[in-house]
Structures are given as C-alpha cells and as structure tokens.
C-alpha cells in the first residue's frame, strides 16, 4: 500500500518557493519492522541535545532540503534544521538531486525557567539560574496590589514587549511582592521580609540588580518615566558592571 502526502509536506524546510505541482509519496512502513521496534519519531540524539549528522540536499529545481537521505529507497527523512526533530518523510528521486553536502545539527538547548524573560518569585531558585547562565538578577521589590508607583512601573516597563525582549537574554527576573489585599503564605512572607532587609529596602518599588555569586547589589533603581528603553538606559549608565546589559533595540 502507498500513501500520498499532501503537497504541503513537500514544502517543509524548503528555502526556495515550493512548486505546487510536486507531490511526495511515502512508502508504507514494513509491519515486521514496526513489530521489531522501529526508530521513534524523534531520535534520542535530538532529545539529548547531541550533534545530529544530516545532509543538505539541493534539488534540480532549486529546493533545499535538510534530513537523512536513503538513496536506495529514494526517501528523505526530513529534519528540523534548528532542533533536529523529525518532520516526516518525502520521496526524492536520485536524478532530481543536484547536489548534497553533509551537515551537523546541534539542537538548541531549552533555557531553564527564569532565564527566558519570565519572573521567578524564589530567591534561591533565581540564584541557581543566574549562576548557571552567568547573568545578574534583577529584583523588583513591589507592592503589587496597593502601591501606585509599583503598578505604573509594571505597566510602563515590565509588561512591555520591548522590556521582555531585552530581559530574556540578559538578566534573571525576580519579583518579591508585599501585597496587602492577598496575604502571602507565612513562609513566603518571612523569606520576602528577610530579603528586603538584606538589601535595605524601605520603600516601593525598589529594584536591585545583583551579582548572584557575591549577593552584592550592582545598582539600586526604581520608577522612572519614559518607557522600557529609557528606564534600562538610565539604570545601566555609569555602572561599568552593567555594561553588558546595555539596551539594544530589536529589529521589527
């Protein structure tokens, strides 16, 4: 039995425009091979983050494909160029291949939670992530449900897409909250009080950028109007230790 895969599958990982006339045929799987334990859809190498050996095929019509090519069967196992994950199979005749070259795919490691622009609430966890990623910790001491300036800082800076893009590759974000309307668990409240005392916090919002290893504050900051870029630029100006946090506008 043979299955005809819709044209869209043949367009996977194609840099040039895909011809709508092309159709990919995938031979039926061998039931005996399946029973014996065929290879899973994703290789263990991809899951483990190891380097994956693949081929880059350029077809006579200009298409560029990435995967593992079985020349005897005329079948290409398509792989995602960034992750190495299997994307399916398509039939490619040898006479339609203009050139091939070997390549290696190194799956991009998934960043730990807290190193991707998301806010943590546990200081110990933030230090662990910051140490692993060699980044400073940006701590926002806030009164989220009663402090007007805290609400403004969150709305005008922290909630903005531009700030999130800036933060995700530069700092570990930690929010230490002191709400009044929603009491915190006793253990969390005690930990937050202790951290505020450690860094001499007496008002809100107070922002500290700290070195995770030494637990020393590199910069004390607060609310400043003007949006994310101005806030970041003023925070890092004149602080050599924060040179690596300089604002770089992302291209749209």
Short mmCIF file of N, CA and C in Angstrom, two decimals, residues 52-136:
data_model
loop_
_atom_site.label_atom_id
_atom_site.label_comp_id
_atom_site.label_asym_id
_atom_site.label_seq_id
_atom_site.Cartn_x
_atom_site.Cartn_y
_atom_site.Cartn_z
N UNK A 52 23.63 16.01 15.62
CA UNK A 52 22.97 15.08 14.71
C UNK A 52 23.57 15.24 13.32
N UNK A 53 23.98 14.14 12.73
CA UNK A 53 24.54 14.15 11.38
C UNK A 53 23.40 14.11 10.38
N UNK A 54 23.42 15.01 9.41
CA UNK A 54 22.37 15.07 8.41
C UNK A 54 22.98 15.46 7.06
N UNK A 55 22.12 15.66 6.08
CA UNK A 55 22.55 16.09 4.75
C UNK A 55 21.71 17.27 4.31
N UNK A 56 22.34 18.14 3.56
CA UNK A 56 21.63 19.23 2.90
C UNK A 56 21.54 18.89 1.42
N UNK A 57 20.33 18.72 0.93
CA UNK A 57 20.11 18.38 -0.47
C UNK A 57 19.64 19.62 -1.23
N UNK A 58 20.23 19.84 -2.39
CA UNK A 58 19.74 20.86 -3.31
C UNK A 58 19.21 20.14 -4.54
N UNK A 59 17.93 20.33 -4.83
CA UNK A 59 17.32 19.64 -5.95
C UNK A 59 17.53 20.43 -7.24
N UNK A 60 17.24 19.78 -8.35
CA UNK A 60 17.43 20.41 -9.66
C UNK A 60 16.52 21.61 -9.86
N UNK A 61 15.42 21.67 -9.11
CA UNK A 61 14.51 22.82 -9.23
C UNK A 61 14.84 23.92 -8.23
N UNK A 62 15.96 23.77 -7.50
CA UNK A 62 16.39 24.81 -6.58
C UNK A 62 15.97 24.63 -5.15
N UNK A 63 15.17 23.64 -4.86
CA UNK A 63 14.75 23.41 -3.47
C UNK A 63 15.93 22.98 -2.61
N UNK A 64 15.87 23.39 -1.36
CA UNK A 64 16.88 22.99 -0.38
C UNK A 64 16.18 22.21 0.72
N UNK A 65 16.66 21.00 0.99
CA UNK A 65 16.04 20.13 1.98
C UNK A 65 17.09 19.66 2.98
N UNK A 66 16.65 19.47 4.22
CA UNK A 66 17.54 19.00 5.28
C UNK A 66 17.00 17.69 5.83
N UNK A 67 17.87 16.68 5.95
CA UNK A 67 17.42 15.43 6.52
C UNK A 67 18.40 14.30 6.30
N UNK A 68 17.91 13.08 6.41
CA UNK A 68 18.70 11.87 6.15
C UNK A 68 18.14 11.20 4.91
N UNK A 69 19.00 11.04 3.89
CA UNK A 69 18.55 10.57 2.58
C UNK A 69 18.92 9.11 2.38
N UNK A 70 17.90 8.28 2.17
CA UNK A 70 18.09 6.87 1.84
C UNK A 70 18.07 6.76 0.32
N UNK A 71 19.24 6.65 -0.29
CA UNK A 71 19.33 6.65 -1.75
C UNK A 71 18.72 5.40 -2.38
N UNK A 72 18.82 4.27 -1.70
CA UNK A 72 18.27 3.04 -2.26
C UNK A 72 16.75 3.10 -2.34
N UNK A 73 16.12 3.63 -1.31
CA UNK A 73 14.67 3.73 -1.29
C UNK A 73 14.17 5.01 -1.94
N UNK A 74 15.08 5.99 -2.09
CA UNK A 74 14.66 7.27 -2.64
C UNK A 74 13.76 8.03 -1.69
N UNK A 75 14.04 7.92 -0.38
CA UNK A 75 13.22 8.56 0.64
C UNK A 75 14.09 9.45 1.52
N UNK A 76 13.63 10.67 1.74
CA UNK A 76 14.33 11.61 2.61
C UNK A 76 13.54 11.78 3.90
N UNK A 77 14.20 11.51 5.03
CA UNK A 77 13.60 11.78 6.34
C UNK A 77 13.91 13.23 6.67
N UNK A 78 12.88 14.06 6.68
CA UNK A 78 13.05 15.49 6.89
C UNK A 78 13.32 15.80 8.36
N UNK A 79 14.30 16.67 8.60
CA UNK A 79 14.65 17.08 9.95
C UNK A 79 14.54 18.59 10.09
N UNK A 80 14.11 19.03 11.26
CA UNK A 80 14.09 20.46 11.55
C UNK A 80 15.53 20.96 11.67
N UNK A 81 15.85 22.02 10.95
CA UNK A 81 17.23 22.49 10.87
C UNK A 81 17.75 23.01 12.20
N UNK A 82 16.86 23.45 13.09
CA UNK A 82 17.30 24.01 14.37
C UNK A 82 17.26 23.00 15.50
N UNK A 83 16.21 22.16 15.52
CA UNK A 83 16.04 21.24 16.64
C UNK A 83 16.49 19.83 16.34
N UNK A 84 16.57 19.47 15.04
CA UNK A 84 16.91 18.11 14.67
C UNK A 84 15.74 17.15 14.77
N UNK A 85 14.57 17.66 15.10
CA UNK A 85 13.40 16.78 15.24
C UNK A 85 12.89 16.34 13.87
N UNK A 86 12.42 15.11 13.83
CA UNK A 86 11.90 14.55 12.59
C UNK A 86 10.60 15.24 12.20
N UNK A 87 10.49 15.61 10.92
CA UNK A 87 9.32 16.33 10.42
C UNK A 87 8.47 15.50 9.47
N UNK A 88 8.92 14.29 9.16
CA UNK A 88 8.17 13.45 8.23
C UNK A 88 9.10 12.87 7.17
N UNK A 89 8.52 12.29 6.14
CA UNK A 89 9.29 11.71 5.05
C UNK A 89 8.74 12.19 3.71
N UNK A 90 9.59 12.22 2.71
CA UNK A 90 9.13 12.52 1.36
C UNK A 90 10.00 11.75 0.37
N UNK A 91 9.41 11.43 -0.76
CA UNK A 91 10.12 10.68 -1.78
C UNK A 91 10.92 11.65 -2.66
N UNK A 92 12.20 11.36 -2.83
CA UNK A 92 13.08 12.19 -3.65
C UNK A 92 13.87 11.27 -4.57
N UNK A 93 13.65 11.40 -5.87
CA UNK A 93 14.37 10.59 -6.83
C UNK A 93 15.82 11.06 -6.92
N UNK A 94 16.72 10.11 -7.06
CA UNK A 94 18.14 10.44 -7.11
C UNK A 94 18.46 11.37 -8.27
N UNK A 95 17.77 11.19 -9.40
CA UNK A 95 18.04 12.04 -10.56
C UNK A 95 17.56 13.47 -10.36
N UNK A 96 16.73 13.69 -9.33
CA UNK A 96 16.25 15.05 -9.05
C UNK A 96 17.16 15.79 -8.07
N UNK A 97 18.22 15.12 -7.60
CA UNK A 97 19.15 15.73 -6.65
C UNK A 97 20.33 16.33 -7.41
N UNK A 98 20.49 17.65 -7.31
CA UNK A 98 21.59 18.32 -7.99
C UNK A 98 22.89 18.20 -7.20
N UNK A 99 22.80 18.32 -5.88
CA UNK A 99 24.00 18.22 -5.05
C UNK A 99 23.61 17.90 -3.62
N UNK A 100 24.56 17.35 -2.88
CA UNK A 100 24.37 17.07 -1.46
C UNK A 100 25.64 17.46 -0.71
N UNK A 101 25.47 17.80 0.54
CA UNK A 101 26.65 18.04 1.38
C UNK A 101 26.30 17.69 2.82
N UNK A 102 27.26 17.12 3.54
CA UNK A 102 26.99 16.75 4.93
C UNK A 102 26.86 17.99 5.81
N UNK A 103 26.11 17.87 6.87
CA UNK A 103 25.96 18.96 7.82
C UNK A 103 25.68 18.38 9.20
N UNK A 104 25.86 19.19 10.21
CA UNK A 104 25.57 18.78 11.57
C UNK A 104 24.54 19.72 12.17
N UNK A 105 23.61 19.14 12.92
CA UNK A 105 22.59 19.92 13.62
C UNK A 105 22.83 19.78 15.11
N UNK A 106 23.00 20.89 15.78
CA UNK A 106 23.12 20.87 17.23
C UNK A 106 21.85 21.45 17.82
N UNK A 107 20.98 20.61 18.37
CA UNK A 107 19.71 21.11 18.92
C UNK A 107 19.94 22.21 19.94
N UNK A 108 19.15 23.27 19.83
CA UNK A 108 19.26 24.38 20.75
C UNK A 108 18.72 23.98 22.12
N UNK A 109 19.54 24.20 23.12
CA UNK A 109 19.13 23.82 24.48
C UNK A 109 17.98 24.70 24.96
N UNK A 110 17.07 24.09 25.69
CA UNK A 110 15.96 24.83 26.27
C UNK A 110 16.44 25.57 27.51
N UNK A 111 16.18 26.85 27.57
CA UNK A 111 16.62 27.63 28.72
C UNK A 111 15.79 27.28 29.94
N UNK A 112 16.41 27.28 31.12
CA UNK A 112 15.65 27.00 32.33
C UNK A 112 14.64 28.10 32.60
N UNK A 113 13.55 27.75 33.28
CA UNK A 113 12.54 28.73 33.64
C UNK A 113 13.20 29.84 34.46
N UNK A 114 12.95 31.08 34.08
CA UNK A 114 13.57 32.19 34.77
C UNK A 114 14.71 32.80 33.96
N UNK A 115 15.17 32.08 32.92
CA UNK A 115 16.24 32.61 32.07
C UNK A 115 15.69 33.00 30.71
N UNK A 116 14.39 33.10 30.60
CA UNK A 116 13.78 33.40 29.31
C UNK A 116 12.83 34.59 29.38
N UNK A 117 13.03 35.44 30.37
CA UNK A 117 12.18 36.62 30.49
C UNK A 117 10.99 36.45 31.40
N UNK A 118 10.82 35.26 31.97
CA UNK A 118 9.72 35.05 32.91
C UNK A 118 10.18 35.41 34.32
N UNK A 119 9.23 35.77 35.17
CA UNK A 119 9.55 36.21 36.53
C UNK A 119 9.55 35.04 37.50
N UNK A 120 10.59 34.94 38.29
CA UNK A 120 10.64 33.99 39.39
C UNK A 120 10.19 34.70 40.67
N UNK A 121 9.87 33.92 41.69
CA UNK A 121 9.47 34.50 42.98
C UNK A 121 10.28 33.92 44.13
N UNK A 122 11.22 33.05 43.81
CA UNK A 122 12.04 32.40 44.84
C UNK A 122 13.50 32.81 44.65
N UNK A 123 14.08 33.40 45.68
CA UNK A 123 15.44 33.93 45.59
C UNK A 123 16.47 32.83 45.34
N UNK A 124 16.34 31.70 46.04
CA UNK A 124 17.30 30.61 45.86
C UNK A 124 17.26 30.08 44.43
N UNK A 125 16.07 29.94 43.89
CA UNK A 125 15.92 29.48 42.51
C UNK A 125 16.54 30.48 41.54
N UNK A 126 16.32 31.76 41.79
CA UNK A 126 16.87 32.80 40.93
C UNK A 126 18.40 32.76 40.94
N UNK A 127 18.99 32.54 42.11
CA UNK A 127 20.45 32.46 42.20
C UNK A 127 20.98 31.25 41.43
N UNK A 128 20.26 30.14 41.51
CA UNK A 128 20.68 28.94 40.79
C UNK A 128 20.69 29.18 39.28
N UNK A 129 19.61 29.78 38.79
CA UNK A 129 19.50 30.06 37.35
C UNK A 129 20.55 31.09 36.93
N UNK A 130 20.72 32.12 37.74
CA UNK A 130 21.68 33.17 37.41
C UNK A 130 23.11 32.63 37.37
N UNK A 131 23.43 31.74 38.30
CA UNK A 131 24.76 31.14 38.32
C UNK A 131 24.98 30.28 37.09
N UNK A 132 23.97 29.51 36.72
CA UNK A 132 24.08 28.63 35.56
C UNK A 132 24.21 29.41 34.26
N UNK A 133 23.54 30.55 34.17
CA UNK A 133 23.54 31.33 32.93
C UNK A 133 24.52 32.50 32.96
N UNK A 134 25.19 32.68 34.11
CA UNK A 134 26.16 33.78 34.27
C UNK A 134 25.52 35.14 34.00
N UNK A 135 24.37 35.35 34.62
CA UNK A 135 23.65 36.61 34.48
C UNK A 135 23.39 37.23 35.85
N UNK A 136 23.23 38.54 35.90
CA UNK A 136 22.81 39.16 37.15
C UNK A 136 21.32 38.94 37.38
#
